[in-house]
């Protein structure tokens, strides 16, 4: 008899039939003798719809009120799921985040979980109920409603699994698991049986979004093994867990393409101490998230201050903000020109096997060269190599790189 936490995302509870479907799956586990805690998201589109409603009324709504508003999305789903289970004669009780014991800090719209004491959940389970918890929400010690950031239901599930010491944590979504590449772009992409937390984090933050990154970090910290799988079939999914020795045998676990970045190049930046610090401090102060940075060697002579070019990438939606910051620095820093482009893609290969294999970067560059793809910027970490390339060649490059490293 296992204790299982199952989380169902927005599309898995997107309409009445889907909710009935979830109830059937939960009932099946329960009939095998398992105790089940269900975490649900808002029905797909509901959170976005609520945000739109608020913004139609005021462009910058109060964050406290946004939390009160957005928390209602998940509350609809918990009640509907309980009703669906009742109609299958399964005893079920819905709980809000606060009722389930999720206490957060007071940072509205992106609160962090402070502590979780699922006393009520345990009691209800003991009485034989399926317990359905609203994802994405909690409350401060003062009783204010908070939400955990977009996609935060994943975090609710992982945190509950940790606190309850669940035997199994399943994240149900509309894909079969984590793939070696986006199957819509790479036909040969394969579903992974397992992946390490670190690889999952790199792939998620690189734009292969399956799960909220924060919840994967949380799972890693508290050693929660979980499975990402589809609510639309019974196929086994992908198990996400701590790295094992055999995982290093595979050099590249996955290939991702992030189309959501833009590149800014400052031309003719005076090459003297403090300039980079000034630029990136100003960007940071404006909450622009900078990802890759490349600075060329200075092309000046020894007797006077040389000039260099400096490029960096930012999230596309932050580009205007970044340009504004840079324009404001032009006089002070005295660079010649600014060039910005949105037509870039960031292609990355990720794998813990890179730690123990050599020649990985060379093979990547060679593959790109054979495709006639020019490399704009390069960055590496222990388990990742990323390149910035022309967006127009992004998908072709991804297919070639996938074929070279993972095969058909
Ligand atoms: N409903 C919230 C969102 O759309 C939380 C979630 O789905 O996990 O971001
Ligand atoms: Mg979601």
Short mmCIF file of C-alpha atoms and ligand atoms in Angstrom, two decimals:
data_model
loop_
_atom_site.label_atom_id
_atom_site.label_comp_id
_atom_site.label_asym_id
_atom_site.label_seq_id
_atom_site.Cartn_x
_atom_site.Cartn_y
_atom_site.Cartn_z
CA UNK A 1 0.00 0.00 0.00
CA UNK A 2 1.74 3.11 -1.22
CA UNK A 3 1.24 6.79 -0.53
CA UNK A 4 1.12 8.55 -3.88
CA UNK A 5 1.07 12.25 -4.74
CA UNK A 6 -0.33 12.89 -8.22
CA UNK A 7 -0.31 16.31 -9.81
CA UNK A 8 -2.54 17.11 -12.78
CA UNK A 9 -1.74 20.16 -14.90
CA UNK A 10 -4.16 22.53 -16.59
CA UNK A 11 -4.71 20.51 -19.77
CA UNK A 12 -5.23 17.30 -17.76
CA UNK A 13 -8.20 18.97 -16.05
CA UNK A 14 -9.11 21.20 -19.00
CA UNK A 15 -12.76 20.14 -19.39
CA UNK A 16 -15.40 18.01 -17.61
CA UNK A 17 -14.40 14.83 -19.47
CA UNK A 18 -10.76 15.30 -18.58
CA UNK A 19 -11.69 15.81 -14.92
CA UNK A 20 -13.78 12.61 -14.99
CA UNK A 21 -10.78 10.91 -16.54
CA UNK A 22 -8.55 12.09 -13.69
CA UNK A 23 -11.10 10.81 -11.20
CA UNK A 24 -11.10 7.39 -12.90
CA UNK A 25 -7.33 7.17 -12.70
CA UNK A 26 -7.29 8.20 -9.05
CA UNK A 27 -10.05 5.69 -8.26
CA UNK A 28 -8.05 2.94 -9.94
CA UNK A 29 -4.97 3.59 -7.80
CA UNK A 30 -7.15 3.73 -4.72
CA UNK A 31 -8.87 0.46 -5.52
CA UNK A 32 -5.41 -1.16 -5.47
CA UNK A 33 -5.12 -0.04 -1.87
CA UNK A 34 -2.97 3.05 -2.42
CA UNK A 35 -3.56 6.27 -0.55
CA UNK A 36 -3.71 9.16 -2.99
CA UNK A 37 -3.14 12.89 -2.60
CA UNK A 38 -4.09 14.81 -5.74
CA UNK A 39 -2.75 18.27 -6.57
CA UNK A 40 -4.48 20.13 -9.38
CA UNK A 41 -3.83 23.24 -11.44
CA UNK A 42 -6.48 25.60 -12.69
CA UNK A 43 -8.25 24.37 -15.85
CA UNK A 44 -6.15 25.36 -18.86
CA UNK A 45 -6.60 29.00 -19.81
CA UNK A 46 -8.28 29.96 -16.53
CA UNK A 47 -5.25 31.63 -14.92
CA UNK A 48 -4.46 33.54 -18.12
CA UNK A 49 -8.12 34.55 -18.38
CA UNK A 50 -8.15 35.91 -14.84
CA UNK A 51 -4.97 37.89 -15.45
CA UNK A 52 -6.52 39.36 -18.59
CA UNK A 53 -9.67 40.30 -16.71
CA UNK A 54 -7.67 42.17 -14.09
CA UNK A 55 -5.58 43.96 -16.69
CA UNK A 56 -8.68 44.99 -18.58
CA UNK A 57 -9.64 46.85 -15.43
CA UNK A 58 -6.25 48.27 -14.48
CA UNK A 59 -2.85 47.86 -16.14
CA UNK A 60 -0.96 47.39 -12.88
CA UNK A 61 -3.26 45.61 -10.43
CA UNK A 62 -2.24 45.17 -6.80
CA UNK A 63 -0.27 41.97 -6.33
CA UNK A 64 -2.16 41.07 -3.17
CA UNK A 65 -5.45 41.23 -5.05
CA UNK A 66 -3.97 39.26 -7.96
CA UNK A 67 -3.22 36.43 -5.54
CA UNK A 68 -6.77 36.52 -4.19
CA UNK A 69 -8.01 36.40 -7.77
CA UNK A 70 -5.66 33.76 -9.20
CA UNK A 71 -6.09 31.38 -6.26
CA UNK A 72 -9.73 30.95 -7.31
CA UNK A 73 -8.66 29.08 -10.46
CA UNK A 74 -7.27 26.12 -8.54
CA UNK A 75 -10.17 26.23 -6.08
CA UNK A 76 -12.59 25.55 -8.90
CA UNK A 77 -10.64 22.48 -9.94
CA UNK A 78 -10.28 20.93 -6.49
CA UNK A 79 -14.03 21.06 -5.93
CA UNK A 80 -14.81 19.73 -9.41
CA UNK A 81 -12.35 16.87 -8.98
CA UNK A 82 -13.87 15.98 -5.59
CA UNK A 83 -17.33 16.00 -7.16
CA UNK A 84 -16.09 13.70 -9.94
CA UNK A 85 -14.66 11.27 -7.39
CA UNK A 86 -17.87 11.32 -5.35
CA UNK A 87 -19.81 10.28 -8.41
CA UNK A 88 -17.54 7.22 -8.60
CA UNK A 89 -18.36 6.56 -4.95
CA UNK A 90 -14.85 7.44 -3.82
CA UNK A 91 -14.68 9.51 -0.63
CA UNK A 92 -12.74 12.66 -1.43
CA UNK A 93 -12.19 16.02 0.25
CA UNK A 94 -10.78 19.16 -1.34
CA UNK A 95 -8.42 21.48 0.54
CA UNK A 96 -7.07 24.93 -0.32
CA UNK A 97 -3.32 25.41 -0.01
CA UNK A 98 -3.79 27.05 3.37
CA UNK A 99 -6.01 24.23 4.63
CA UNK A 100 -3.35 21.75 3.53
CA UNK A 101 -0.84 23.58 5.73
CA UNK A 102 1.21 25.40 3.10
CA UNK A 103 2.70 28.48 4.75
CA UNK A 104 4.62 30.93 2.56
CA UNK A 105 6.46 34.22 2.82
CA UNK A 106 4.58 37.39 1.89
CA UNK A 107 5.99 38.00 -1.60
CA UNK A 108 2.72 38.15 -3.49
CA UNK A 109 2.56 36.44 -6.92
CA UNK A 110 5.86 34.61 -6.35
CA UNK A 111 5.83 33.47 -2.75
CA UNK A 112 8.23 30.88 -1.41
CA UNK A 113 7.08 28.02 0.79
CA UNK A 114 8.23 28.59 4.36
CA UNK A 115 6.95 25.43 5.90
CA UNK A 116 4.41 22.76 5.23
CA UNK A 117 2.64 20.86 7.97
CA UNK A 118 0.13 18.60 6.26
CA UNK A 119 -1.64 17.53 9.43
CA UNK A 120 -5.08 17.84 7.93
CA UNK A 121 -4.02 15.92 4.82
CA UNK A 122 -2.77 13.05 6.99
CA UNK A 123 -5.98 12.99 9.05
CA UNK A 124 -8.19 12.89 5.98
CA UNK A 125 -6.09 10.16 4.38
CA UNK A 126 -6.32 8.12 7.54
CA UNK A 127 -10.10 8.33 7.37
CA UNK A 128 -9.93 6.76 3.92
CA UNK A 129 -10.33 9.86 1.77
CA UNK A 130 -8.62 10.90 -1.39
CA UNK A 131 -7.29 14.38 -0.56
CA UNK A 132 -7.34 16.97 -3.32
CA UNK A 133 -5.12 19.99 -2.76
CA UNK A 134 -5.19 23.25 -4.70
CA UNK A 135 -1.82 23.77 -6.37
CA UNK A 136 0.00 27.08 -6.73
CA UNK A 137 -1.30 28.66 -3.51
CA UNK A 138 -0.55 29.07 0.15
CA UNK A 139 -1.00 31.57 2.90
CA UNK A 140 1.30 33.75 4.99
CA UNK A 141 1.55 33.25 8.76
CA UNK A 142 -0.83 36.26 8.94
CA UNK A 143 -3.41 34.51 6.79
CA UNK A 144 -2.92 36.38 3.52
CA UNK A 145 -3.53 34.33 0.37
CA UNK A 146 -0.40 33.95 -1.77
CA UNK A 147 0.56 32.22 -5.02
CA UNK A 148 3.84 30.51 -5.86
CA UNK A 149 4.62 31.89 -9.33
CA UNK A 150 3.36 30.65 -12.71
CA UNK A 151 3.46 26.89 -12.99
CA UNK A 152 3.58 26.69 -9.20
CA UNK A 153 1.31 23.65 -8.85
CA UNK A 154 4.34 21.49 -9.61
CA UNK A 155 5.98 22.97 -6.54
CA UNK A 156 2.94 22.21 -4.39
CA UNK A 157 3.09 18.56 -5.46
CA UNK A 158 6.83 18.14 -4.91
CA UNK A 159 6.68 19.90 -1.54
CA UNK A 160 3.74 17.75 -0.41
CA UNK A 161 5.52 14.59 -1.56
CA UNK A 162 8.55 15.65 0.51
CA UNK A 163 6.54 16.56 3.61
CA UNK A 164 4.40 13.42 3.48
CA UNK A 165 7.39 11.23 2.59
CA UNK A 166 5.33 9.85 -0.25
CA UNK A 167 6.41 6.61 -1.93
CA UNK A 168 5.71 8.01 -5.36
CA UNK A 169 5.23 11.44 -6.93
CA UNK A 170 3.70 11.59 -10.39
CA UNK A 171 3.45 14.78 -12.44
CA UNK A 172 0.71 14.27 -15.05
CA UNK A 173 0.82 16.51 -18.08
CA UNK A 174 -0.09 16.43 -21.78
CA UNK A 175 3.21 14.97 -22.98
CA UNK A 176 4.52 11.45 -22.43
CA UNK A 177 7.60 12.60 -20.55
CA UNK A 178 10.87 14.39 -21.18
CA UNK A 179 12.24 13.95 -24.70
CA UNK A 180 15.75 14.15 -26.12
CA UNK A 181 14.49 17.15 -28.12
CA UNK A 182 11.19 18.82 -28.91
CA UNK A 183 9.43 16.12 -30.99
CA UNK A 184 7.64 18.82 -32.98
CA UNK A 185 11.02 19.89 -34.37
CA UNK A 186 13.02 16.65 -34.27
CA UNK A 187 11.01 13.66 -35.54
CA UNK A 188 13.55 11.19 -34.16
CA UNK A 189 13.35 12.58 -30.63
CA UNK A 190 13.04 9.81 -28.05
CA UNK A 191 11.37 9.75 -24.70
CA UNK A 192 13.89 9.42 -21.88
CA UNK A 193 13.38 6.72 -19.26
CA UNK A 194 15.28 8.76 -16.71
CA UNK A 195 17.08 12.05 -16.36
CA UNK A 196 19.04 13.65 -13.52
CA UNK A 197 17.80 16.74 -11.70
CA UNK A 198 20.68 18.81 -13.08
CA UNK A 199 20.02 17.79 -16.67
CA UNK A 200 16.32 18.48 -16.23
CA UNK A 201 17.10 21.92 -14.82
CA UNK A 202 19.40 22.79 -17.69
CA UNK A 203 16.87 21.61 -20.25
CA UNK A 204 14.01 23.44 -18.55
CA UNK A 205 15.85 26.71 -18.17
CA UNK A 206 17.07 26.36 -21.75
CA UNK A 207 13.57 26.49 -23.09
CA UNK A 208 12.50 22.84 -23.17
CA UNK A 209 9.82 23.62 -20.64
CA UNK A 210 8.10 20.62 -19.12
CA UNK A 211 8.10 21.71 -15.53
CA UNK A 212 8.63 24.76 -13.40
CA UNK A 213 12.39 25.00 -12.66
CA UNK A 214 11.88 25.94 -9.05
CA UNK A 215 10.09 22.69 -8.33
CA UNK A 216 12.91 20.65 -9.85
CA UNK A 217 15.40 22.54 -7.64
CA UNK A 218 13.16 21.81 -4.67
CA UNK A 219 12.94 18.13 -5.60
CA UNK A 220 16.72 17.97 -5.85
CA UNK A 221 17.17 19.63 -2.48
CA UNK A 222 14.75 17.29 -0.72
CA UNK A 223 15.58 14.23 -2.80
CA UNK A 224 12.07 13.73 -4.16
CA UNK A 225 12.10 11.26 -7.04
CA UNK A 226 9.25 12.00 -9.43
CA UNK A 227 7.86 10.80 -12.72
CA UNK A 228 6.64 13.06 -15.51
CA UNK A 229 3.94 11.28 -17.52
CA UNK A 230 0.82 11.76 -19.59
CA UNK A 231 -2.70 11.84 -18.19
CA UNK A 232 -4.03 10.87 -21.61
CA UNK A 233 -2.59 7.33 -21.75
CA UNK A 234 -0.97 4.68 -19.55
CA UNK A 235 2.55 4.88 -20.97
CA UNK A 236 5.34 5.03 -18.42
CA UNK A 237 6.90 8.49 -18.26
CA UNK A 238 10.34 9.86 -17.44
CA UNK A 239 11.76 9.42 -13.94
CA UNK A 240 13.63 12.44 -12.62
CA UNK A 241 16.14 11.64 -9.89
CA UNK A 242 19.64 12.10 -8.51
CA UNK A 243 22.40 11.29 -10.94
CA UNK A 244 23.61 7.69 -11.01
CA UNK A 245 26.93 6.38 -12.29
CA UNK A 246 25.38 4.79 -15.37
CA UNK A 247 23.87 8.12 -16.46
CA UNK A 248 27.39 9.27 -17.37
CA UNK A 249 27.58 6.68 -20.15
CA UNK A 250 25.35 8.89 -22.24
CA UNK A 251 27.22 12.02 -23.35
CA UNK A 252 24.27 14.10 -24.47
CA UNK A 253 20.90 13.54 -22.81
CA UNK A 254 19.05 16.22 -24.72
CA UNK A 255 19.21 19.05 -27.24
CA UNK A 256 17.22 22.23 -26.80
CA UNK A 257 16.56 25.34 -28.79
CA UNK A 258 15.60 28.54 -27.01
CA UNK A 259 13.94 30.97 -29.41
CA UNK A 260 13.06 33.41 -26.70
CA UNK A 261 16.31 35.35 -26.47
CA UNK A 262 17.59 38.50 -28.10
CA UNK A 263 21.13 39.76 -28.57
CA UNK A 264 22.51 43.21 -27.87
CA UNK A 265 25.96 44.28 -29.11
CA UNK A 266 27.73 47.42 -27.96
CA UNK A 267 30.25 48.49 -30.57
CA UNK A 268 33.42 50.37 -29.66
CA UNK A 269 33.23 50.16 -25.89
CA UNK A 270 36.24 51.83 -24.19
CA UNK A 271 38.42 49.04 -22.79
CA UNK A 272 39.00 50.19 -19.23
CA UNK A 273 38.17 48.93 -15.76
CA UNK A 274 34.62 49.31 -14.49
CA UNK A 275 32.81 49.52 -17.81
CA UNK A 276 31.33 46.01 -17.77
CA UNK A 277 30.45 46.42 -14.11
CA UNK A 278 28.58 49.64 -14.90
CA UNK A 279 26.63 48.10 -17.80
CA UNK A 280 25.55 44.92 -16.03
CA UNK A 281 24.79 46.67 -12.75
CA UNK A 282 22.43 49.00 -14.61
CA UNK A 283 20.77 46.06 -16.37
CA UNK A 284 20.44 44.19 -13.10
CA UNK A 285 18.90 47.20 -11.39
CA UNK A 286 16.30 47.30 -14.15
CA UNK A 287 15.63 43.56 -13.52
CA UNK A 288 16.81 42.57 -16.99
CA UNK A 289 17.92 38.95 -16.91
CA UNK A 290 21.22 38.62 -18.80
CA UNK A 291 22.22 35.17 -19.98
CA UNK A 292 25.30 34.89 -22.21
CA UNK A 293 28.04 37.52 -22.38
CA UNK A 294 30.88 37.74 -24.88
CA UNK A 295 33.56 40.41 -25.03
CA UNK A 296 36.09 40.61 -27.84
CA UNK A 297 39.75 41.43 -27.34
CA UNK A 298 40.42 45.09 -27.52
CA UNK A 299 41.48 46.46 -30.89
CA UNK A 300 43.50 49.45 -29.72
CA UNK A 301 47.13 50.39 -29.41
CA UNK A 302 49.22 50.31 -26.24
CA UNK A 303 49.42 54.07 -25.75
CA UNK A 304 45.73 54.83 -25.73
CA UNK A 305 42.57 53.22 -24.39
CA UNK A 306 41.44 50.58 -26.84
CA UNK A 307 37.90 49.74 -27.83
CA UNK A 308 36.12 46.45 -27.77
CA UNK A 309 32.76 44.99 -28.74
CA UNK A 310 30.55 43.52 -26.06
CA UNK A 311 27.54 41.28 -26.74
CA UNK A 312 25.03 39.80 -24.39
CA UNK A 313 21.68 38.05 -24.59
CA UNK A 314 18.47 38.80 -22.71
CA UNK A 315 14.98 37.31 -22.66
CA UNK A 316 13.09 38.65 -25.68
CA UNK A 317 10.40 40.41 -23.63
CA UNK A 318 13.18 42.31 -21.80
CA UNK A 319 14.83 43.63 -24.96
CA UNK A 320 13.15 47.04 -24.99
CA UNK A 321 13.96 47.55 -21.34
CA UNK A 322 17.59 46.56 -21.97
CA UNK A 323 17.88 48.95 -24.92
CA UNK A 324 16.56 51.78 -22.81
CA UNK A 325 19.13 51.09 -20.10
CA UNK A 326 21.95 50.94 -22.64
CA UNK A 327 20.84 54.12 -24.41
CA UNK A 328 20.94 55.85 -21.05
CA UNK A 329 24.59 54.86 -20.61
CA UNK A 330 25.81 55.89 -24.04
CA UNK A 331 27.05 59.36 -23.08
CA UNK A 332 28.64 58.24 -19.85
CA UNK A 333 30.51 55.26 -21.29
CA UNK A 334 31.20 56.58 -24.77
CA UNK A 335 30.63 53.47 -26.88
CA UNK A 336 30.02 53.98 -30.57
CA UNK A 337 26.91 52.06 -31.43
CA UNK A 338 24.29 49.57 -30.27
CA UNK A 339 22.99 46.73 -32.41
CA UNK A 340 20.08 44.62 -31.22
CA UNK A 341 18.51 41.61 -32.87
CA UNK A 342 15.74 39.19 -32.01
CA UNK A 343 16.69 36.82 -34.79
CA UNK A 344 18.80 34.46 -32.74
CA UNK A 345 18.34 31.00 -31.32
CA UNK A 346 20.26 29.45 -28.48
CA UNK A 347 21.04 25.82 -29.17
CA UNK A 348 22.26 23.70 -26.28
CA UNK A 349 23.38 20.17 -25.64
CA UNK A 350 23.07 18.88 -22.10
CA UNK A 351 24.38 15.75 -20.40
CA UNK A 352 26.17 14.72 -17.20
CA UNK A 353 28.31 12.45 -19.40
CA UNK A 354 30.17 15.55 -20.63
CA UNK A 355 32.08 15.51 -17.36
CA UNK A 356 33.87 12.34 -18.36
CA UNK A 357 33.97 12.58 -22.15
CA UNK A 358 36.20 14.81 -24.27
CA UNK A 359 35.72 16.34 -27.69
CA UNK A 360 32.04 17.15 -27.16
CA UNK A 361 32.29 20.85 -28.04
CA UNK A 362 34.48 20.10 -31.08
CA UNK A 363 31.90 17.63 -32.39
CA UNK A 364 29.13 20.20 -31.90
CA UNK A 365 31.05 22.90 -33.79
CA UNK A 366 31.93 20.49 -36.58
CA UNK A 367 28.31 19.44 -36.96
CA UNK A 368 27.24 23.07 -37.20
CA UNK A 369 30.02 23.85 -39.68
CA UNK A 370 28.87 20.99 -41.91
CA UNK A 371 25.39 22.52 -41.91
CA UNK A 372 26.82 25.94 -42.81
CA UNK A 373 25.64 27.37 -39.49
CA UNK A 374 27.70 30.23 -38.14
CA UNK A 375 28.32 30.43 -34.39
CA UNK A 376 27.77 33.83 -32.83
CA UNK A 377 28.44 33.20 -29.17
CA UNK A 378 29.50 30.19 -27.09
CA UNK A 379 29.08 29.35 -23.44
CA UNK A 380 29.77 26.18 -21.53
CA UNK A 381 29.21 24.66 -18.14
CA UNK A 382 30.23 21.30 -16.78
CA UNK A 383 27.20 19.57 -18.27
CA UNK A 384 26.20 21.90 -21.11
CA UNK A 385 27.44 23.60 -24.27
CA UNK A 386 25.35 26.43 -25.72
CA UNK A 387 25.76 28.38 -28.92
CA UNK A 388 23.91 31.38 -30.26
CA UNK A 389 23.09 31.00 -33.95
CA UNK A 390 20.87 32.54 -36.62
CA UNK A 391 17.22 31.87 -35.73
CA UNK A 392 16.39 30.98 -39.32
CA UNK A 393 18.79 28.03 -39.14
CA UNK A 394 17.83 27.00 -35.60
CA UNK A 395 15.60 24.02 -36.37
CA UNK A 396 17.85 22.64 -39.10
CA UNK A 397 20.82 22.92 -36.73
CA UNK A 398 18.90 21.22 -33.97
CA UNK A 399 18.01 18.28 -36.20
CA UNK A 400 21.63 17.86 -37.31
CA UNK A 401 22.97 18.10 -33.75
CA UNK A 402 20.39 15.62 -32.50
CA UNK A 403 21.34 13.18 -35.28
CA UNK A 404 25.04 13.58 -34.50
CA UNK A 405 24.82 13.06 -30.76
CA UNK A 406 21.69 11.03 -30.13
CA UNK A 407 21.02 9.36 -33.44
CA UNK A 408 17.94 8.40 -35.35
N1 LIG B 1 -2.56 27.89 -12.65
C1 LIG B 1 -1.21 28.34 -12.42
C2 LIG B 1 -0.60 28.80 -13.74
O1 LIG B 1 -1.24 28.72 -14.78
C3 LIG B 1 -0.37 27.34 -11.75
C4 LIG B 1 -0.11 26.07 -12.52
O2 LIG B 1 -0.72 25.80 -13.53
O3 LIG B 1 0.74 25.30 -12.08
O4 LIG B 1 0.50 29.26 -13.76
MG1 LIG B 2 0.44 24.79 -15.58
#
